PDB file of C-alpha atoms and ligand atoms in Angstrom:
ATOM      1  CA  MET A  18       0.000   0.000   0.000  1.00  0.00           C
ATOM      2  CA  GLN A  19       1.194   3.519  -0.719  1.00  0.00           C
ATOM      3  CA  GLY A  20       0.872   6.593   1.485  1.00  0.00           C
ATOM      4  CA  TRP A  21      -0.725   9.919   0.552  1.00  0.00           C
ATOM      5  CA  LEU A  22       0.500  13.402  -0.209  1.00  0.00           C
ATOM      6  CA  ILE A  23      -1.626  15.548   2.105  1.00  0.00           C
ATOM      7  CA  PRO A  24      -2.260  19.066   0.728  1.00  0.00           C
ATOM      8  CA  PRO A  25      -1.149  21.989   2.936  1.00  0.00           C
ATOM      9  CA  PRO A  26      -3.716  23.767   5.141  1.00  0.00           C
ATOM     10  CA  LYS A  27      -5.256  26.944   3.668  1.00  0.00           C
ATOM     11  CA  GLU A  28      -8.263  29.231   4.137  1.00  0.00           C
ATOM     12  CA  PRO A  29     -11.221  27.702   2.266  1.00  0.00           C
ATOM     13  CA  THR A  30     -12.477  29.576  -0.792  1.00  0.00           C
ATOM     14  CA  LYS A  31     -15.022  27.192  -2.359  1.00  0.00           C
ATOM     15  CA  THR A  32     -18.741  27.977  -2.327  1.00  0.00           C
ATOM     16  CA  LYS A  33     -21.573  25.589  -1.434  1.00  0.00           C
ATOM     17  CA  GLU A  34     -22.430  25.365  -5.130  1.00  0.00           C
ATOM     18  CA  GLU A  35     -18.854  24.437  -6.036  1.00  0.00           C
ATOM     19  CA  PHE A  36     -18.877  21.731  -3.362  1.00  0.00           C
ATOM     20  CA  ARG A  37     -22.228  20.433  -4.672  1.00  0.00           C
ATOM     21  CA  LYS A  38     -20.765  20.102  -8.173  1.00  0.00           C
ATOM     22  CA  GLU A  39     -17.644  18.361  -6.804  1.00  0.00           C
ATOM     23  CA  ARG A  40     -19.887  15.942  -4.900  1.00  0.00           C
ATOM     24  CA  GLU A  41     -21.871  15.105  -8.053  1.00  0.00           C
ATOM     25  CA  LYS A  42     -18.632  14.567  -9.959  1.00  0.00           C
ATOM     26  CA  LYS A  43     -17.285  12.367  -7.166  1.00  0.00           C
ATOM     27  CA  VAL A  44     -20.433  10.191  -7.244  1.00  0.00           C
ATOM     28  CA  ARG A  45     -20.023   9.688 -11.011  1.00  0.00           C
ATOM     29  CA  TRP A  46     -16.347   8.779 -10.469  1.00  0.00           C
ATOM     30  CA  LEU A  47     -17.156   6.315  -7.656  1.00  0.00           C
ATOM     31  CA  ILE A  48     -19.720   4.600  -9.921  1.00  0.00           C
ATOM     32  CA  ARG A  49     -17.266   4.429 -12.849  1.00  0.00           C
ATOM     33  CA  GLN A  50     -14.553   2.982 -10.603  1.00  0.00           C
ATOM     34  CA  GLY A  51     -16.989   0.313  -9.356  1.00  0.00           C
ATOM     35  CA  TYR A  52     -16.986   1.501  -5.711  1.00  0.00           C
ATOM     36  CA  LEU A  53     -20.614   2.693  -5.681  1.00  0.00           C
ATOM     37  CA  ARG A  54     -23.232   0.172  -6.760  1.00  0.00           C
ATOM     38  CA  SER A  55     -26.386   0.291  -4.644  1.00  0.00           C
ATOM     39  CA  GLU A  56     -28.989   3.050  -4.943  1.00  0.00           C
ATOM     40  CA  ARG A  57     -29.228   3.759  -1.204  1.00  0.00           C
ATOM     41  CA  ILE A  58     -25.474   4.195  -0.788  1.00  0.00           C
ATOM     42  CA  LYS A  59     -25.323   6.330  -3.941  1.00  0.00           C
ATOM     43  CA  ASP A  60     -28.167   8.535  -2.653  1.00  0.00           C
ATOM     44  CA  ALA A  61     -26.439   8.943   0.714  1.00  0.00           C
ATOM     45  CA  VAL A  62     -23.096   9.985  -0.837  1.00  0.00           C
ATOM     46  CA  SER A  63     -24.978  12.393  -3.128  1.00  0.00           C
ATOM     47  CA  LYS A  64     -26.802  13.950  -0.176  1.00  0.00           C
ATOM     48  CA  VAL A  65     -24.326  14.297   2.722  1.00  0.00           C
ATOM     49  CA  PRO A  66     -22.142  17.446   2.416  1.00  0.00           C
ATOM     50  CA  ARG A  67     -18.721  15.947   3.149  1.00  0.00           C
ATOM     51  CA  GLU A  68     -17.180  19.450   3.346  1.00  0.00           C
ATOM     52  CA  ASP A  69     -19.103  20.045   6.593  1.00  0.00           C
ATOM     53  CA  PHE A  70     -17.213  17.180   8.284  1.00  0.00           C
ATOM     54  CA  ILE A  71     -13.733  18.463   7.380  1.00  0.00           C
ATOM     55  CA  PRO A  72     -11.568  20.711   9.616  1.00  0.00           C
ATOM     56  CA  PHE A  73     -11.773  24.333   8.408  1.00  0.00           C
ATOM     57  CA  MET A  74      -8.249  24.635   6.963  1.00  0.00           C
ATOM     58  CA  HIS A  75      -8.656  21.495   4.813  1.00  0.00           C
ATOM     59  CA  ARG A  76     -12.262  22.059   3.750  1.00  0.00           C
ATOM     60  CA  ASP A  77     -11.427  22.824   0.118  1.00  0.00           C
ATOM     61  CA  TYR A  78      -9.975  19.287  -0.204  1.00  0.00           C
ATOM     62  CA  ALA A  79     -13.217  17.605   0.895  1.00  0.00           C
ATOM     63  CA  TYR A  80     -13.585  15.592  -2.332  1.00  0.00           C
ATOM     64  CA  SER A  81      -9.901  14.777  -2.894  1.00  0.00           C
ATOM     65  CA  GLU A  82      -8.879  11.140  -2.489  1.00  0.00           C
ATOM     66  CA  VAL A  83      -6.794  11.768   0.629  1.00  0.00           C
ATOM     67  CA  PRO A  84      -7.413  11.089   4.320  1.00  0.00           C
ATOM     68  CA  LEU A  85      -7.370  14.343   6.334  1.00  0.00           C
ATOM     69  CA  SER A  86      -6.351  14.798   9.967  1.00  0.00           C
ATOM     70  CA  LEU A  87      -8.996  15.510  12.588  1.00  0.00           C
ATOM     71  CA  PRO A  88      -8.739  17.002  16.082  1.00  0.00           C
ATOM     72  CA  GLY A  89      -7.467  14.310  18.470  1.00  0.00           C
ATOM     73  CA  GLU A  90      -4.695  11.736  18.423  1.00  0.00           C
ATOM     74  CA  GLU A  91      -4.278   9.883  15.134  1.00  0.00           C
ATOM     75  CA  ALA A  92      -7.833  10.453  13.878  1.00  0.00           C
ATOM     76  CA  THR A  93      -8.539  10.988  10.188  1.00  0.00           C
ATOM     77  CA  ILE A  94     -11.525  11.309   7.912  1.00  0.00           C
ATOM     78  CA  SER A  95     -10.957   8.536   5.376  1.00  0.00           C
ATOM     79  CA  CYS A  96     -10.757   9.071   1.586  1.00  0.00           C
ATOM     80  CA  PRO A  97     -14.176   9.470  -0.100  1.00  0.00           C
ATOM     81  CA  HIS A  98     -13.952   6.048  -1.784  1.00  0.00           C
ATOM     82  CA  SER A  99     -13.411   4.283   1.559  1.00  0.00           C
ATOM     83  CA  TYR A 100     -17.064   4.591   2.535  1.00  0.00           C
ATOM     84  CA  PRO A 101     -18.593   2.636  -0.360  1.00  0.00           C
ATOM     85  CA  LEU A 102     -15.529   0.351  -0.161  1.00  0.00           C
ATOM     86  CA  PHE A 103     -16.748  -0.678   3.314  1.00  0.00           C
ATOM     87  CA  TYR A 104     -20.524  -0.231   3.019  1.00  0.00           C
ATOM     88  CA  GLU A 105     -21.085  -2.050  -0.315  1.00  0.00           C
ATOM     89  CA  PRO A 106     -19.621  -5.468   0.717  1.00  0.00           C
ATOM     90  CA  LEU A 107     -21.244  -4.974   4.113  1.00  0.00           C
ATOM     91  CA  GLY A 108     -24.561  -4.692   2.255  1.00  0.00           C
ATOM     92  CA  LEU A 109     -25.618  -1.840   4.525  1.00  0.00           C
ATOM     93  CA  ASP A 110     -29.284  -1.248   3.787  1.00  0.00           C
ATOM     94  CA  ALA A 111     -32.630   0.128   4.960  1.00  0.00           C
ATOM     95  CA  ASP A 112     -33.779  -0.824   8.484  1.00  0.00           C
ATOM     96  CA  HIS A 113     -30.390  -2.145   9.624  1.00  0.00           C
ATOM     97  CA  LYS A 114     -29.166  -1.701  13.178  1.00  0.00           C
ATOM     98  CA  PHE A 115     -25.592  -0.531  12.524  1.00  0.00           C
ATOM     99  CA  LEU A 116     -22.615  -0.185  14.853  1.00  0.00           C
ATOM    100  CA  GLU A 117     -19.598   1.881  13.794  1.00  0.00           C
ATOM    101  CA  VAL A 118     -16.322   1.691  15.753  1.00  0.00           C
ATOM    102  CA  GLY A 119     -14.343   4.893  15.076  1.00  0.00           C
ATOM    103  CA  LEU A 120     -16.664   7.876  14.704  1.00  0.00           C
ATOM    104  CA  GLY A 121     -13.885  10.180  13.439  1.00  0.00           C
ATOM    105  CA  SER A 122     -15.476  13.193  11.741  1.00  0.00           C
ATOM    106  CA  GLY A 123     -19.022  11.766  11.858  1.00  0.00           C
ATOM    107  CA  TYR A 124     -19.192  11.640   8.029  1.00  0.00           C
ATOM    108  CA  GLY A 125     -19.460   7.834   7.858  1.00  0.00           C
ATOM    109  CA  THR A 126     -22.106   7.990  10.584  1.00  0.00           C
ATOM    110  CA  ALA A 127     -24.160  10.519   8.598  1.00  0.00           C
ATOM    111  CA  LEU A 128     -23.931   8.355   5.463  1.00  0.00           C
ATOM    112  CA  ALA A 129     -24.996   5.291   7.458  1.00  0.00           C
ATOM    113  CA  ARG A 130     -27.943   7.213   8.936  1.00  0.00           C
ATOM    114  CA  GLU A 131     -29.150   8.070   5.441  1.00  0.00           C
ATOM    115  CA  ILE A 132     -28.683   4.466   4.256  1.00  0.00           C
ATOM    116  CA  VAL A 133     -30.488   2.695   7.132  1.00  0.00           C
ATOM    117  CA  GLY A 134     -33.356   5.205   6.994  1.00  0.00           C
ATOM    118  CA  PRO A 135     -35.974   6.055   9.625  1.00  0.00           C
ATOM    119  CA  GLU A 136     -36.606   2.444  10.692  1.00  0.00           C
ATOM    120  CA  GLY A 137     -32.890   1.710  11.139  1.00  0.00           C
ATOM    121  CA  LEU A 138     -30.516   2.682  13.930  1.00  0.00           C
ATOM    122  CA  VAL A 139     -26.916   3.945  13.967  1.00  0.00           C
ATOM    123  CA  VAL A 140     -24.624   3.678  16.990  1.00  0.00           C
ATOM    124  CA  SER A 141     -21.081   5.048  16.728  1.00  0.00           C
ATOM    125  CA  ILE A 142     -18.242   4.833  19.261  1.00  0.00           C
ATOM    126  CA  GLU A 143     -15.153   7.057  19.476  1.00  0.00           C
ATOM    127  CA  ILE A 144     -12.291   6.601  21.940  1.00  0.00           C
ATOM    128  CA  ASP A 145     -10.697  10.059  21.574  1.00  0.00           C
ATOM    129  CA  PRO A 146     -12.568  12.792  23.487  1.00  0.00           C
ATOM    130  CA  LEU A 147     -11.422  15.613  21.146  1.00  0.00           C
ATOM    131  CA  THR A 148     -12.401  13.678  18.031  1.00  0.00           C
ATOM    132  CA  PHE A 149     -15.707  12.750  19.649  1.00  0.00           C
ATOM    133  CA  GLU A 150     -16.571  16.427  20.275  1.00  0.00           C
ATOM    134  CA  PHE A 151     -15.611  17.383  16.712  1.00  0.00           C
ATOM    135  CA  ALA A 152     -17.926  14.704  15.273  1.00  0.00           C
ATOM    136  CA  ARG A 153     -20.743  15.472  17.688  1.00  0.00           C
ATOM    137  CA  LYS A 154     -20.783  19.132  16.594  1.00  0.00           C
ATOM    138  CA  ASN A 155     -20.603  18.194  12.896  1.00  0.00           C
ATOM    139  CA  LEU A 156     -23.521  15.771  13.184  1.00  0.00           C
ATOM    140  CA  GLU A 157     -25.608  18.190  15.240  1.00  0.00           C
ATOM    141  CA  GLY A 158     -24.862  20.955  12.737  1.00  0.00           C
ATOM    142  CA  GLU A 159     -26.219  18.780   9.910  1.00  0.00           C
ATOM    143  CA  GLY A 160     -29.319  17.792  11.904  1.00  0.00           C
ATOM    144  CA  TYR A 161     -28.281  14.185  12.625  1.00  0.00           C
ATOM    145  CA  ASN A 162     -29.663  14.199  16.151  1.00  0.00           C
ATOM    146  CA  ASP A 163     -31.055  10.672  16.023  1.00  0.00           C
ATOM    147  CA  VAL A 164     -27.786   8.719  16.088  1.00  0.00           C
ATOM    148  CA  ILE A 165     -26.407   7.216  19.306  1.00  0.00           C
ATOM    149  CA  LEU A 166     -22.889   8.566  19.934  1.00  0.00           C
ATOM    150  CA  VAL A 167     -20.787   6.815  22.556  1.00  0.00           C
ATOM    151  CA  LYS A 168     -17.478   8.051  23.990  1.00  0.00           C
ATOM    152  CA  GLY A 169     -15.360   5.015  24.896  1.00  0.00           C
ATOM    153  CA  ASP A 170     -13.538   1.910  23.699  1.00  0.00           C
ATOM    154  CA  GLY A 171     -15.333   0.579  20.640  1.00  0.00           C
ATOM    155  CA  GLY A 172     -13.502  -2.736  20.959  1.00  0.00           C
ATOM    156  CA  LEU A 173     -15.979  -3.511  23.708  1.00  0.00           C
ATOM    157  CA  GLY A 174     -18.900  -2.656  21.434  1.00  0.00           C
ATOM    158  CA  TYR A 175     -22.149  -1.306  22.840  1.00  0.00           C
ATOM    159  CA  PRO A 176     -24.097  -4.261  24.277  1.00  0.00           C
ATOM    160  CA  GLU A 177     -27.021  -2.000  25.247  1.00  0.00           C
ATOM    161  CA  MET A 178     -28.299  -1.980  21.628  1.00  0.00           C
ATOM    162  CA  ALA A 179     -26.979  -5.407  20.476  1.00  0.00           C
ATOM    163  CA  PRO A 180     -27.430  -7.480  18.405  1.00  0.00           C
ATOM    164  CA  TYR A 181     -26.406  -5.496  15.315  1.00  0.00           C
ATOM    165  CA  ASP A 182     -27.159  -6.362  11.681  1.00  0.00           C
ATOM    166  CA  ARG A 183     -23.954  -4.729  10.513  1.00  0.00           C
ATOM    167  CA  ILE A 184     -20.718  -3.620  12.224  1.00  0.00           C
ATOM    168  CA  CYS A 185     -17.920  -1.546  10.728  1.00  0.00           C
ATOM    169  CA  ILE A 186     -14.508  -0.997  12.361  1.00  0.00           C
ATOM    170  CA  THR A 187     -12.730   1.997  10.865  1.00  0.00           C
ATOM    171  CA  ALA A 188      -9.319   1.427  12.510  1.00  0.00           C
ATOM    172  CA  ALA A 189      -6.849  -1.399  11.904  1.00  0.00           C
ATOM    173  CA  CYS A 190      -6.753  -4.212  14.465  1.00  0.00           C
ATOM    174  CA  MET A 191      -4.624  -7.342  15.031  1.00  0.00           C
ATOM    175  CA  GLU A 192      -7.787  -9.416  15.503  1.00  0.00           C
ATOM    176  CA  ILE A 193     -11.468  -8.591  15.321  1.00  0.00           C
ATOM    177  CA  PRO A 194     -12.419  -7.820  18.935  1.00  0.00           C
ATOM    178  CA  PRO A 195     -14.431 -10.817  20.236  1.00  0.00           C
ATOM    179  CA  PRO A 196     -17.117  -8.634  21.924  1.00  0.00           C
ATOM    180  CA  LEU A 197     -17.997  -7.236  18.472  1.00  0.00           C
ATOM    181  CA  ILE A 198     -18.433 -10.712  16.998  1.00  0.00           C
ATOM    182  CA  GLU A 199     -20.642 -11.579  19.985  1.00  0.00           C
ATOM    183  CA  GLN A 200     -22.753  -8.471  19.412  1.00  0.00           C
ATOM    184  CA  LEU A 201     -23.315  -9.304  15.726  1.00  0.00           C
ATOM    185  CA  ARG A 202     -26.677 -10.858  14.874  1.00  0.00           C
ATOM    186  CA  ILE A 203     -26.776 -14.356  13.314  1.00  0.00           C
ATOM    187  CA  GLY A 204     -26.920 -13.566   9.594  1.00  0.00           C
ATOM    188  CA  GLY A 205     -25.039 -10.322  10.229  1.00  0.00           C
ATOM    189  CA  ARG A 206     -21.838  -8.956   8.646  1.00  0.00           C
ATOM    190  CA  LEU A 207     -18.839  -7.117  10.041  1.00  0.00           C
ATOM    191  CA  ILE A 208     -16.078  -5.362   8.103  1.00  0.00           C
ATOM    192  CA  ALA A 209     -12.662  -4.345   9.447  1.00  0.00           C
ATOM    193  CA  PRO A 210      -9.042  -3.730   8.450  1.00  0.00           C
ATOM    194  CA  VAL A 211      -7.045  -6.563  10.061  1.00  0.00           C
ATOM    195  CA  ILE A 212      -3.244  -6.567  10.209  1.00  0.00           C
ATOM    196  CA  LYS A 213      -1.398  -9.706   9.109  1.00  0.00           C
ATOM    197  CA  MET A 214       2.384  -9.713   8.712  1.00  0.00           C
ATOM    198  CA  GLY A 215       2.434  -5.917   8.538  1.00  0.00           C
ATOM    199  CA  ILE A 216      -0.257  -5.733   5.840  1.00  0.00           C
ATOM    200  CA  GLN A 217      -3.794  -4.497   6.419  1.00  0.00           C
ATOM    201  CA  ASN A 218      -6.452  -6.654   4.798  1.00  0.00           C
ATOM    202  CA  LEU A 219     -10.026  -5.442   4.699  1.00  0.00           C
ATOM    203  CA  ILE A 220     -11.874  -8.473   6.125  1.00  0.00           C
ATOM    204  CA  LEU A 221     -15.562  -9.177   5.598  1.00  0.00           C
ATOM    205  CA  LEU A 222     -16.886 -11.484   8.318  1.00  0.00           C
ATOM    206  CA  GLU A 223     -20.256 -13.255   8.192  1.00  0.00           C
ATOM    207  CA  LYS A 224     -21.912 -14.888  11.171  1.00  0.00           C
ATOM    208  CA  SER A 225     -24.303 -17.758  10.479  1.00  0.00           C
ATOM    209  CA  GLU A 226     -25.889 -20.621  12.434  1.00  0.00           C
ATOM    210  CA  LYS A 227     -22.926 -22.713  11.250  1.00  0.00           C
ATOM    211  CA  GLY A 228     -20.281 -20.311  12.570  1.00  0.00           C
ATOM    212  CA  ILE A 229     -18.029 -17.533  11.311  1.00  0.00           C
ATOM    213  CA  SER A 230     -16.661 -17.160   7.777  1.00  0.00           C
ATOM    214  CA  GLN A 231     -14.199 -14.508   6.623  1.00  0.00           C
ATOM    215  CA  LYS A 232     -12.865 -13.277   3.311  1.00  0.00           C
ATOM    216  CA  VAL A 233     -10.358 -10.638   2.231  1.00  0.00           C
ATOM    217  CA  VAL A 234     -11.899  -7.770   0.210  1.00  0.00           C
ATOM    218  CA  CYS A 235      -8.664  -5.869  -0.566  1.00  0.00           C
ATOM    219  CA  GLN A 236      -5.658  -4.250   1.096  1.00  0.00           C
ATOM    220  CA  VAL A 237      -6.141  -0.926   2.894  1.00  0.00           C
ATOM    221  CA  LEU A 238      -4.240   1.564   5.062  1.00  0.00           C
ATOM    222  CA  TYR A 239      -5.918   2.743   8.280  1.00  0.00           C
ATOM    223  CA  VAL A 240      -4.936   4.274  11.625  1.00  0.00           C
ATOM    224  CA  SER A 241      -4.485   1.701  14.401  1.00  0.00           C
ATOM    225  CA  LEU A 242      -7.229   0.659  16.771  1.00  0.00           C
ATOM    226  CA  ARG A 243      -6.650   1.850  20.336  1.00  0.00           C
ATOM    227  CA  GLY A 244      -8.019   0.485  23.610  1.00  0.00           C
ATOM    228  CA  ILE A 245      -8.107  -3.019  25.094  1.00  0.00           C
ATOM    229  CA  PHE A 246      -7.996  -4.737  21.699  1.00  0.00           C
ATOM    230  CA  GLY A 247      -5.709  -2.072  20.259  1.00  0.00           C
ATOM    231  CA  VAL A 248      -2.470  -2.447  18.370  1.00  0.00           C
ATOM    232  CA  SER A 249       0.455  -2.344  20.841  1.00  0.00           C
ATOM    233  CA  GLU A 250       3.367   0.004  20.164  1.00  0.00           C
ATOM    234  CA  ASP A 251       6.022  -2.778  20.341  1.00  0.00           C
TER     235      ASP A 251
HETATM  236  C1  LIG B  13     -10.114   6.385  10.118  1.00  0.00           C
HETATM  237  S1  LIG B  13     -10.784   7.182  11.509  1.00  0.00           S
HETATM  238  C2  LIG B  13     -12.546   7.075  11.291  1.00  0.00           C
HETATM  239  C3  LIG B  13     -13.115   7.810  10.152  1.00  0.00           C
HETATM  240  C4  LIG B  13     -14.593   8.049  10.320  1.00  0.00           C
HETATM  241  N1  LIG B  13     -15.352   6.869  10.018  1.00  0.00           N
HETATM  242  C5  LIG B  13     -15.050   9.237   9.524  1.00  0.00           C
HETATM  243  O1  LIG B  13     -15.994   9.115   8.739  1.00  0.00           O
HETATM  244  O2  LIG B  13     -14.457  10.311   9.690  1.00  0.00           O
HETATM  245  C6  LIG B  13     -10.626   5.978  12.812  1.00  0.00           C
HETATM  246  C7  LIG B  13     -11.163   6.447  14.130  1.00  0.00           C
HETATM  247  O3  LIG B  13     -11.168   5.353  15.052  1.00  0.00           O
HETATM  248  C8  LIG B  13     -10.947   5.904  16.335  1.00  0.00           C
HETATM  249  N2  LIG B  13     -10.580   4.802  17.223  1.00  0.00           N
HETATM  250  C9  LIG B  13      -9.389   4.157  17.340  1.00  0.00           C
HETATM  251  N3  LIG B  13      -9.489   3.174  18.253  1.00  0.00           N
HETATM  252  C10 LIG B  13     -10.761   3.188  18.724  1.00  0.00           C
HETATM  253  C11 LIG B  13     -11.473   2.414  19.685  1.00  0.00           C
HETATM  254  N4  LIG B  13     -10.911   1.404  20.360  1.00  0.00           N
HETATM  255  N5  LIG B  13     -12.769   2.733  19.915  1.00  0.00           N
HETATM  256  C12 LIG B  13     -13.370   3.750  19.242  1.00  0.00           C
HETATM  257  N6  LIG B  13     -12.748   4.516  18.338  1.00  0.00           N
HETATM  258  C13 LIG B  13     -11.468   4.230  18.072  1.00  0.00           C
HETATM  259  C14 LIG B  13      -9.872   6.939  16.082  1.00  0.00           C
HETATM  260  O4  LIG B  13      -9.762   7.851  17.153  1.00  0.00           O
HETATM  261  C15 LIG B  13     -10.380   7.569  14.790  1.00  0.00           C
HETATM  262  O5  LIG B  13     -11.235   8.642  15.047  1.00  0.00           O
END
């Protein structure tokens, strides 16, 4: 996997209309590249203003394919293509009860809220207090007041609302935290970057009556999971 060249911070100059056009163009690109396939995910990406989840001095780069730093330790908003990359194989859909580990900017949470719709539920957990506050304000500002935001270690999940139809871990782990597998419904799916021999594989896990199956979707590059099931420094 390669790294990214992050553009330098600068005062934003783009208008809402310019961002809207960039979003439309990005949706067309994501479809052409094969990342975006389902109508609900396409509608969500078309609707949520990604620029409103980006720190002020990087706002103009909202639709560039780079991860951008967020307030807090090691938090980033992932590249635009990362969201359909995770949500399409996950099969995130209407009415799902969805758990996200790694709230970050709140952008992925907003997309998920649009995808699951009024009968679904979104719970998102963030371990970093500064990042949590940043996301909370972004989501409130965009009117996403009906998502459950939890400050804490997402490796432990959120048993209060379990079982979940779908779970997404947005930080790289050495193993999928067992509490998350426990909190997944039978018939449910979980997606996560898992590190093996220094490489991060995006793993899609399915839980059935017969047990757990896993497959590799592709290689990715994500910040490390923290907390009890986190990646140790040594
Ligand atoms: C790649 S960023 C998430 C991007 C986010 N989905 C978005 O749309 O902006 C990964 C996030 O996981 C958080 N994180 C790391 N370990 C965590 C843990 N154990 N529990 C909850 N959040 C964690 C990081 O602080 C960071 O905000």
